[in-house]
Coordinates of C-alpha atoms in Angstrom, one line a residue:
X1 CA 110.1 62.0 -75.7
X2 CA 106.8 63.9 -75.0
X3 CA 105.6 63.9 -78.7
X4 CA 105.9 60.1 -79.1
X5 CA 107.5 59.1 -82.3
X6 CA 106.5 61.8 -84.9
X7 CA 108.6 60.4 -87.8
X8 CA 107.6 56.7 -86.9
X9 CA 103.9 57.9 -88.0
X10 CA 104.9 57.0 -91.1
X11 CA 103.7 58.6 -94.6
X12 CA 100.5 60.3 -95.0
X13 CA 98.6 60.1 -98.4
X14 CA 97.2 63.6 -99.6
X15 CA 96.0 64.6 -102.8
X16 CA 99.3 66.4 -103.3
X17 CA 101.3 63.4 -102.9
X18 CA 103.0 61.3 -100.1
X19 CA 103.9 63.7 -97.4
X20 CA 105.9 62.6 -94.0
X21 CA 108.1 64.3 -91.5
X22 CA 111.7 63.8 -91.2
X23 CA 113.8 64.8 -88.2
X24 CA 116.0 68.2 -89.0
X25 CA 119.4 67.0 -88.9
X26 CA 122.4 69.2 -87.9
X27 CA 124.5 70.3 -89.7
X28 CA 123.2 68.2 -92.8
X29 CA 119.8 70.3 -93.1
X30 CA 121.2 73.6 -92.0
X31 CA 122.0 75.4 -95.5
X32 CA 118.7 74.4 -96.6
X33 CA 116.5 75.8 -93.6
X34 CA 118.6 79.0 -93.6
X35 CA 118.1 79.3 -97.5
X36 CA 114.3 79.2 -96.5
X37 CA 114.7 81.5 -93.5
X38 CA 116.2 84.1 -95.6
X39 CA 113.4 84.3 -98.4
X40 CA 111.9 87.6 -97.6
X41 CA 108.4 86.2 -97.6
X42 CA 109.3 83.6 -94.7
X43 CA 111.7 86.2 -93.0
X44 CA 108.8 88.3 -92.3
X45 CA 107.2 86.1 -90.2
X46 CA 110.0 83.7 -88.9
X47 CA 112.6 86.5 -88.1
X48 CA 115.3 83.9 -88.4
X49 CA 116.9 85.6 -91.7
X50 CA 120.6 86.0 -91.6
X51 CA 123.5 83.9 -90.9
X52 CA 122.8 80.2 -90.9
X53 CA 123.9 80.0 -87.1
X54 CA 120.8 82.0 -86.3
X55 CA 118.6 79.2 -87.9
X56 CA 121.1 76.5 -86.2
X57 CA 120.6 77.9 -82.8
X58 CA 116.7 78.0 -83.2
X59 CA 116.6 74.5 -84.2
X60 CA 119.4 73.2 -81.8
X61 CA 117.5 74.6 -78.6
X62 CA 114.7 72.2 -79.7
X63 CA 116.9 69.1 -80.5
X64 CA 118.7 69.6 -77.1
X65 CA 115.3 70.0 -75.3
X66 CA 113.3 67.8 -73.6
X67 CA 111.1 66.8 -76.5
X68 CA 108.2 68.8 -76.0
X69 CA 109.2 70.4 -79.5
X70 CA 110.2 68.6 -82.7
X71 CA 111.7 70.3 -85.6
X72 CA 111.0 68.6 -89.0
X73 CA 111.5 68.8 -92.5
X74 CA 108.4 68.0 -94.5
X75 CA 108.9 66.0 -97.5
X76 CA 106.4 65.4 -100.3
X77 CA 107.1 62.5 -102.5
X78 CA 110.5 62.3 -100.7
X79 CA 111.4 66.0 -101.5
X80 CA 112.2 68.4 -98.8
X81 CA 109.6 71.5 -99.1
X82 CA 108.6 72.7 -95.8
X83 CA 109.8 73.0 -92.3
X84 CA 107.6 71.9 -89.4
X85 CA 107.8 72.5 -85.5
X86 CA 105.2 70.1 -83.7
X87 CA 105.1 70.8 -79.9
X88 CA 103.1 70.4 -76.7
X89 CA 101.4 73.6 -76.7
X90 CA 100.1 72.9 -72.9
X91 CA 104.1 72.7 -71.8
X92 CA 104.7 75.6 -74.1
X93 CA 105.0 79.6 -72.8
X94 CA 102.0 80.0 -75.3
X95 CA 99.8 78.2 -72.7
X96 CA 99.9 81.3 -70.6
X97 CA 98.1 83.3 -73.5
X98 CA 95.3 81.1 -74.0
X99 CA 92.9 78.5 -72.2
X100 CA 95.3 75.5 -72.4
X101 CA 94.1 71.9 -72.4
X102 CA 96.2 69.1 -71.5
X103 CA 97.9 67.4 -74.4
X104 CA 97.0 70.6 -76.9
X105 CA 99.5 69.9 -79.5
X106 CA 100.8 72.8 -81.4
X107 CA 102.2 73.4 -84.9
X108 CA 104.4 75.7 -86.9
X109 CA 105.5 75.6 -90.4
X110 CA 106.8 77.2 -93.5
X111 CA 106.7 76.4 -97.0
X112 CA 110.2 76.4 -98.0
X113 CA 110.6 76.8 -101.9
X114 CA 108.5 79.7 -103.2
X115 CA 107.1 77.4 -105.9
X116 CA 105.1 75.4 -102.8
X117 CA 103.3 78.7 -102.0
X118 CA 100.2 80.1 -103.1
X119 CA 98.5 77.1 -104.2
X120 CA 96.6 75.6 -101.5
X121 CA 99.4 73.1 -100.6
X122 CA 99.8 74.5 -96.8
X123 CA 96.0 73.7 -96.1
X124 CA 96.2 70.1 -97.7
X125 CA 99.3 69.0 -95.7
X126 CA 98.1 70.8 -92.4
X127 CA 94.6 69.1 -92.6
X128 CA 96.6 66.0 -93.2
X129 CA 99.0 66.2 -90.1
X130 CA 96.1 67.6 -87.9
X131 CA 94.2 64.5 -88.5
X132 CA 97.2 62.1 -87.9
X133 CA 98.1 64.1 -84.6
X134 CA 94.6 63.8 -83.5
X135 CA 94.8 59.9 -84.7
X136 CA 98.3 58.8 -82.8
X137 CA 97.7 61.0 -80.1
X138 CA 94.5 60.0 -78.3
X139 CA 94.7 62.2 -75.2
X140 CA 95.4 65.1 -77.3
X141 CA 91.9 66.8 -78.1
X142 CA 92.9 69.9 -80.2
X143 CA 95.7 71.0 -82.5
X144 CA 96.4 74.7 -82.1
X145 CA 98.4 77.2 -84.0
X146 CA 99.3 81.1 -83.6
X147 CA 100.2 82.3 -87.0
X148 CA 100.8 86.3 -86.9
X149 CA 97.5 88.1 -87.9
X150 CA 99.1 89.9 -90.5
X151 CA 100.1 86.5 -92.2
X152 CA 96.6 86.3 -94.0
X153 CA 97.8 83.5 -96.3
X154 CA 98.9 81.2 -93.3
X155 CA 95.5 82.0 -91.5
X156 CA 93.5 81.1 -94.6
X157 CA 95.5 77.8 -94.8
X158 CA 94.3 77.0 -91.3
X159 CA 91.2 78.0 -91.8
X160 CA 90.6 75.8 -95.3
X161 CA 92.4 72.9 -93.1
X162 CA 89.5 72.8 -90.9
X163 CA 90.9 75.4 -88.1
X164 CA 88.6 77.8 -86.5
X165 CA 89.6 81.1 -85.5
X166 CA 89.2 81.4 -81.8
X167 CA 90.1 84.8 -80.7
X168 CA 93.5 87.0 -81.1
X169 CA 96.5 86.8 -78.7
X170 CA 99.1 89.3 -77.6
X171 CA 102.3 87.5 -77.4
X172 CA 105.6 88.9 -76.7
X173 CA 106.7 88.9 -80.1
X174 CA 103.4 89.3 -82.3
X175 CA 99.7 89.7 -82.3
X176 CA 98.6 86.1 -83.4
X177 CA 95.6 84.4 -84.5
X178 CA 94.7 81.5 -82.2
X179 CA 93.7 78.8 -84.5
X180 CA 92.1 75.7 -83.4
X181 CA 91.2 72.4 -84.7
X182 CA 89.3 70.2 -82.5
X183 CA 88.7 66.4 -82.5
X184 CA 85.6 65.7 -84.1
X185 CA 82.9 64.5 -81.5
X186 CA 82.9 60.8 -80.7
X187 CA 79.5 59.0 -81.8
X188 CA 77.4 57.7 -79.0

C-alpha cells in the first residue's frame, strides 16, 4: 500500500477529542456518506449529490485502486463526523498542475454533520492529521491540499491549521487554492 497503514496510525489526541481515521467500508458506510454528499453545503464543492451510487462509485474507485488514495471516515470520540481522502499528491493528476515533490501527501476532507461546521473543528483536525502524516511518513516533506477558491471556509481552516497559500491552480474541475504545510526545518 502506497500510504502505509493509515488506520494503524491510531488515535490522535486533539483539543476537540480523540480523532482517528477508519477505512470506508462499502456498502456499510454508503448511506452515511451519501447523506453528507447531498447536503447542499457539501454538494457545492464535492459535486457528488444525487443517488448513493454516485458516491459509491467515487469511493469504490479508490478502494479498488493501487493504494495511492485512501478514503476514510473521521471519527471524533468514536462518532463518524467527517470524510477524508489521504492521497499521494505526487502520483495524482494534481502533480501536473504544481511543482510536486516526491512523497507529497494530499488531503481532501469534508465535515459531515452541519453541527460540526463553523466552529473551528476542521482546523483542529487538519493540524492534527498533517502533523501525524509528517511524523509517520519520513519521506514526506509536505502535506498539500487544493480546496476550491470559492470555499473560503475551507481555505481559512487550512490556514488556521498551519498551511500556507502557495498560489492558485486551474484544475480541470475548479480553480483551486494550493495549500501547503511543510515539515518544520530540522535543527542542526
